Tab-separated table of N, CA and C in Angstrom:
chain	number	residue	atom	x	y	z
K	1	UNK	N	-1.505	-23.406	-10.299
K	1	UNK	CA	-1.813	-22.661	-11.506
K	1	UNK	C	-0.836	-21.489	-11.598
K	2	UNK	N	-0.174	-21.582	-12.539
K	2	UNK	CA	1.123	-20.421	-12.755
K	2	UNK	C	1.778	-20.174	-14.127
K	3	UNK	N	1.739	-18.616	-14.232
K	3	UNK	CA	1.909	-18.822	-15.393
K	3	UNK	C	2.706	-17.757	-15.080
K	4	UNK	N	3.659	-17.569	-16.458
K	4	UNK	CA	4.761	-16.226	-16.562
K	4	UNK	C	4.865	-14.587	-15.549
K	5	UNK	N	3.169	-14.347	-15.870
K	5	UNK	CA	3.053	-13.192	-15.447
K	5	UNK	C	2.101	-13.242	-14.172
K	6	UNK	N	1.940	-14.301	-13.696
K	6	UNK	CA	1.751	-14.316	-12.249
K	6	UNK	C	2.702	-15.121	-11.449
K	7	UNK	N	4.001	-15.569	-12.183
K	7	UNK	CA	5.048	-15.923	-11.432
K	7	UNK	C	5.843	-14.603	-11.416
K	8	UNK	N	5.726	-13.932	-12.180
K	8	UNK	CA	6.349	-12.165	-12.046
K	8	UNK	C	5.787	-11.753	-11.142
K	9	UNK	N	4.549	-11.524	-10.899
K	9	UNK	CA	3.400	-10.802	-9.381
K	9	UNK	C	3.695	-11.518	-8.355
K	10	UNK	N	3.808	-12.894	-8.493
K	10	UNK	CA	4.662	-13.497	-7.363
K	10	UNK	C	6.064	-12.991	-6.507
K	11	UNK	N	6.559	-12.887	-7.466
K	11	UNK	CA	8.037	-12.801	-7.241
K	11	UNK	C	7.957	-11.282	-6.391
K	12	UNK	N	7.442	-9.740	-7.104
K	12	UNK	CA	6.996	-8.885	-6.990
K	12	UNK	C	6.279	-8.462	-5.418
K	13	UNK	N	5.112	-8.792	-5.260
K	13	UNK	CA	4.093	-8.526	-4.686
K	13	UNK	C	4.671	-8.310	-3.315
K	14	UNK	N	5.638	-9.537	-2.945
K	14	UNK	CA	6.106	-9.150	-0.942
K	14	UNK	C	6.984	-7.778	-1.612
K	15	UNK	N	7.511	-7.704	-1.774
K	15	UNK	CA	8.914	-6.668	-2.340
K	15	UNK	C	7.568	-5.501	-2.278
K	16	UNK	N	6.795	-4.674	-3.278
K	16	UNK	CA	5.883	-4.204	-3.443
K	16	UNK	C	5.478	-3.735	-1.881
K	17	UNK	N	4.654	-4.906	-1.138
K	17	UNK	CA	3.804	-4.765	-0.043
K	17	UNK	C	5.229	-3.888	1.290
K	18	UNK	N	5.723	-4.560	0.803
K	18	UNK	CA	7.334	-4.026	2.087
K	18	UNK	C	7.455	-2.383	1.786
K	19	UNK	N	7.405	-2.308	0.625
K	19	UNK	CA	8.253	-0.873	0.419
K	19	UNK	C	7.106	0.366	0.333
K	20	UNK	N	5.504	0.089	0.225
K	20	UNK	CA	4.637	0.972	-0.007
K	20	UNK	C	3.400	0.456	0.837
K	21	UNK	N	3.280	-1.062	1.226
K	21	UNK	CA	2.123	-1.303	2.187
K	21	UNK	C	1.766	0.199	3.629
K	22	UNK	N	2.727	0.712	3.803
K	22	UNK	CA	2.136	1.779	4.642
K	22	UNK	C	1.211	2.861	4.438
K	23	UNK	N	1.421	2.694	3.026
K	23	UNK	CA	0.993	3.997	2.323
K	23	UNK	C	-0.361	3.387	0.985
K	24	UNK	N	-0.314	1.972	1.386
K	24	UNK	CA	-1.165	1.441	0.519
K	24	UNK	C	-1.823	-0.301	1.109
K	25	UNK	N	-2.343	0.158	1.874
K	25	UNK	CA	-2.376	-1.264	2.292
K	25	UNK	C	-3.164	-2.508	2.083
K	26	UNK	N	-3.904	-2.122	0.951
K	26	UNK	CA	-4.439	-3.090	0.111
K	26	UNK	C	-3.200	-4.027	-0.463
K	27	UNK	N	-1.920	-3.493	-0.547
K	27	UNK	CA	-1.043	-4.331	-1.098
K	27	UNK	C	-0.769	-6.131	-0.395
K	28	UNK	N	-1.059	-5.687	0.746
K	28	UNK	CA	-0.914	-7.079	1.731
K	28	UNK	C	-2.310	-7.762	1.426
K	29	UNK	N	-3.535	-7.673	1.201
K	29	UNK	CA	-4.537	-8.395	0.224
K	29	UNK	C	-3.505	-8.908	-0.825
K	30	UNK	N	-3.498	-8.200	-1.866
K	30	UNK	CA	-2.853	-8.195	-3.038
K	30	UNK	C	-1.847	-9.196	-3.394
K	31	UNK	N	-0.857	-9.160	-2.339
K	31	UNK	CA	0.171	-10.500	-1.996
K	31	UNK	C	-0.513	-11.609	-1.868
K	32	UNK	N	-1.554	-11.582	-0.896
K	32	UNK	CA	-2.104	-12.665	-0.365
K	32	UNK	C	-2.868	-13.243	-1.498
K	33	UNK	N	-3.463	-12.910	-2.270
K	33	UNK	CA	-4.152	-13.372	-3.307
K	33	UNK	C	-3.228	-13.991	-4.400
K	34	UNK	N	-2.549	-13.115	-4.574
K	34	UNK	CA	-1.385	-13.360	-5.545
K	34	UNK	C	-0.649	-15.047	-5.480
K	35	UNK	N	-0.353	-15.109	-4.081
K	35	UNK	CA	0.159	-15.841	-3.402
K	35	UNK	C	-0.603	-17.271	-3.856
K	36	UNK	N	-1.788	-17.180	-3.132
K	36	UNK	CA	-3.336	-18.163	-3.145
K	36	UNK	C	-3.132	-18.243	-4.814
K	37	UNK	N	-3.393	-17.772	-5.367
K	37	UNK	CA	-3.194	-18.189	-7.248
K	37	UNK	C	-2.178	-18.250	-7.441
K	38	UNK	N	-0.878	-18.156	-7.484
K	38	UNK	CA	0.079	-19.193	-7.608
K	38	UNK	C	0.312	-20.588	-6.876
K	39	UNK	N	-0.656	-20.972	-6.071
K	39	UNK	CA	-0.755	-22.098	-5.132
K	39	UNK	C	-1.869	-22.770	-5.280
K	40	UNK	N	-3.129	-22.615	-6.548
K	40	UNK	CA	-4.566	-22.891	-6.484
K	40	UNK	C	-4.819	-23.268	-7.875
K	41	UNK	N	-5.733	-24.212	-8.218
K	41	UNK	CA	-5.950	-24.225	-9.179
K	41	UNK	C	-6.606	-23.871	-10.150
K	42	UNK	N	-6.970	-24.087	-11.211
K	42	UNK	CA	-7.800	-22.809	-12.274
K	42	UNK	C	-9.363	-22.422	-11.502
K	43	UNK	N	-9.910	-23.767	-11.216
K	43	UNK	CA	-11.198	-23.561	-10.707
K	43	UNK	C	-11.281	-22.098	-9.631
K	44	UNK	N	-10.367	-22.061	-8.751
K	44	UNK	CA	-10.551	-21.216	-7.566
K	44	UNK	C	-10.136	-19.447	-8.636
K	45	UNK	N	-9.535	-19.404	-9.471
K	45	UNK	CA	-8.374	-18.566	-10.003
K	45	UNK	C	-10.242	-17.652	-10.321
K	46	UNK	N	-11.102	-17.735	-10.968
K	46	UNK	CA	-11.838	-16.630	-11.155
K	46	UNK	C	-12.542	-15.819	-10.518
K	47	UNK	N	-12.400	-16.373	-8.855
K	47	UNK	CA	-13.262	-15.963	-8.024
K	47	UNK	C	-12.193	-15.032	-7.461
K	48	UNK	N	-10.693	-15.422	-7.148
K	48	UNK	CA	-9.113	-14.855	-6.844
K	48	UNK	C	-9.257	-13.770	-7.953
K	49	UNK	N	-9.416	-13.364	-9.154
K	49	UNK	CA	-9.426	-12.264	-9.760
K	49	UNK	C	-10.429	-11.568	-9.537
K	50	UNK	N	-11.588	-12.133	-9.545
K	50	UNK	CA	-12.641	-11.213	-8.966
K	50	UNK	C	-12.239	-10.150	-7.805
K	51	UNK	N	-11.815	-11.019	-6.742
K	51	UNK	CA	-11.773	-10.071	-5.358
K	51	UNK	C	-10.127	-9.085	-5.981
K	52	UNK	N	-9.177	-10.010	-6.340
K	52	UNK	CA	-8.066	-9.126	-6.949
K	52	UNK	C	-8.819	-7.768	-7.820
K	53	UNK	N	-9.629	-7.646	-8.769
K	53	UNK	CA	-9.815	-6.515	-9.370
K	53	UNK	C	-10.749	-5.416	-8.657
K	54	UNK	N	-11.691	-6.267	-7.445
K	54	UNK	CA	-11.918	-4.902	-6.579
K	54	UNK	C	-11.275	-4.780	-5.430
K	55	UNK	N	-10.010	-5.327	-4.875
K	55	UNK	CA	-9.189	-4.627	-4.400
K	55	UNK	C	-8.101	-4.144	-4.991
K	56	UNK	N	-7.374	-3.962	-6.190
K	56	UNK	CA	-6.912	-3.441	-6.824
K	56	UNK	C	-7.531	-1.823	-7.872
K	57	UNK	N	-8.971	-1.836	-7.672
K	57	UNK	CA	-9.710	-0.729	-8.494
K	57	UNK	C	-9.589	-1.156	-9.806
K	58	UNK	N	-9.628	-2.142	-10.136
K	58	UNK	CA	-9.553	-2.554	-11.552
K	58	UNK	C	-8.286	-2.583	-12.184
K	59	UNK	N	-7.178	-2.706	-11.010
K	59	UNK	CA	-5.532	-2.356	-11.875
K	59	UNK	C	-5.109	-1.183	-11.490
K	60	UNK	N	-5.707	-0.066	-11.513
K	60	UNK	CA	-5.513	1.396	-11.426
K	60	UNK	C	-4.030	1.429	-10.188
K	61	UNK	N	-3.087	1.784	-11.131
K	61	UNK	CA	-2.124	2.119	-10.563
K	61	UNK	C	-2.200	3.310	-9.929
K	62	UNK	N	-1.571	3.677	-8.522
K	62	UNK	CA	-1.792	4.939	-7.891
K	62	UNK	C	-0.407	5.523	-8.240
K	63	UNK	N	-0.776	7.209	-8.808
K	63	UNK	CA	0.295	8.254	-8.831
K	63	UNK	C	1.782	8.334	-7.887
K	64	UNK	N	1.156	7.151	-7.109
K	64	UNK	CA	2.912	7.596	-5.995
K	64	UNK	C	3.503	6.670	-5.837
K	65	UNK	N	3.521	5.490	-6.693
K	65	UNK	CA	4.333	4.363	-6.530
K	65	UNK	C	5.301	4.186	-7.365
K	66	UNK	N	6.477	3.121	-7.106
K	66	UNK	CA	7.655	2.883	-7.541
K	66	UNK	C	7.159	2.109	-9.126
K	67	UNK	N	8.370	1.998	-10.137
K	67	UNK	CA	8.289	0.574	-10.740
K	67	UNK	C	7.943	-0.864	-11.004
K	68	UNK	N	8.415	-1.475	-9.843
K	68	UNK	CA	7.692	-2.843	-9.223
K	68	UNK	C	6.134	-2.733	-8.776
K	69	UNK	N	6.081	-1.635	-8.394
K	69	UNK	CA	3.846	-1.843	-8.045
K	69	UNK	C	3.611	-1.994	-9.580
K	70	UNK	N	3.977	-1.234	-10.293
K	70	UNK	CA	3.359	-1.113	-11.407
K	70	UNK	C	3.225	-1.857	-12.044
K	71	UNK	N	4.905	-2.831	-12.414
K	71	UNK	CA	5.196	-4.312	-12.897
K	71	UNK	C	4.260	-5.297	-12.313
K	72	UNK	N	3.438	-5.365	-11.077
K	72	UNK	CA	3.120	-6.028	-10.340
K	72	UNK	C	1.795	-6.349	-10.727
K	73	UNK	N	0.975	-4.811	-11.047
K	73	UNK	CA	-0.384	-4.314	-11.528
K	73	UNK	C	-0.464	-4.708	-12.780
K	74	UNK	N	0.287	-4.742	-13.420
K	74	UNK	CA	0.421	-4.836	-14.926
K	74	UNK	C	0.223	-6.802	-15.267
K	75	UNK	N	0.947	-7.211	-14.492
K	75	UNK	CA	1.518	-8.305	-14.857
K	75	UNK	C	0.579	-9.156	-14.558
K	76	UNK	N	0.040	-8.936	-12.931
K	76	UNK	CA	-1.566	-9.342	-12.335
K	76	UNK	C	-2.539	-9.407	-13.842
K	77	UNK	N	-2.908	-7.916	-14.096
K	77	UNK	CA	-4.104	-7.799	-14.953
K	77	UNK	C	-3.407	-9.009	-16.217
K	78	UNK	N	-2.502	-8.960	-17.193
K	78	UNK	CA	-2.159	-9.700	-17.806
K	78	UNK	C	-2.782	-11.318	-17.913
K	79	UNK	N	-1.918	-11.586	-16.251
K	79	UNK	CA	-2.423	-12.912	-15.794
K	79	UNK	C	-4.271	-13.266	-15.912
K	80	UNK	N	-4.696	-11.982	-15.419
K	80	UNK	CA	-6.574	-12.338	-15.471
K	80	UNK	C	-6.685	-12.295	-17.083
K	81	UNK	N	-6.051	-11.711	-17.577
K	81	UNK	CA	-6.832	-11.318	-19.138
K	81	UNK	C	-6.476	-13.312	-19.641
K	82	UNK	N	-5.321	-13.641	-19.421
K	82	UNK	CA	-4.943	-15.095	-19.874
K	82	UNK	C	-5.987	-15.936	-19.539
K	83	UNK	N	-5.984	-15.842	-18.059
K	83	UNK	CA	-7.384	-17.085	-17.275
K	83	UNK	C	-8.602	-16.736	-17.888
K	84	UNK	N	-9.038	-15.898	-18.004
K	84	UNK	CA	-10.724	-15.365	-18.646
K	84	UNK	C	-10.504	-15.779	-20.156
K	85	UNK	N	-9.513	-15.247	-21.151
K	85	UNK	CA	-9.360	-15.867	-22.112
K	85	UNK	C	-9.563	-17.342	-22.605
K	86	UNK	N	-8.572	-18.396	-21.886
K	86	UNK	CA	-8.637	-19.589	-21.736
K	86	UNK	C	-9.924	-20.383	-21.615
K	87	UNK	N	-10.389	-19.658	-20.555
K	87	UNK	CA	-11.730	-19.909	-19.841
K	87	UNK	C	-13.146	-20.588	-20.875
């Protein structure tokens, strides 16, 4: 199951987890999920956003990160708004 903006969070998410996982380490969840829904199919994908939006805080980008978290956060929520839509 893959679509535009979770092949962007894909691409994203290790890059992301490398450069701020010390300082944020929900990001290595975050990958991992990311990961699992680009590799899973729709069925599994609402239960994968579920746990994605409470380890993410609902998206909530934190004040001290680069560009790419943000692209990452952004692009994630995107992706759930598509699957729930569809749904």
């Amino acid at each position: 199951m893959i679509n535009q903006n979770l092949s962007q969070a894909a691409r994203l998410a290790p890059i992301v987890e490398r450069v701020h996982g010390a300082h944020h380490p929900e990001m290595t969840r975050v990958r991992e999920i990311t990961q699992e829904l680009a590799d899973s199919d729709a069925a599994r994908a609402e239960g994968l956003f579920r746990e994605l939006r409470a380890v993410t805080g609902g998206y909530a980008v934190p004040g001290d990160v680069c560009e790419a978290f943000e692209a990452t956060y952004r692009a994630l929520e995107r992706a759930d708004a598509e699957i729930a839509q569809a749904a």
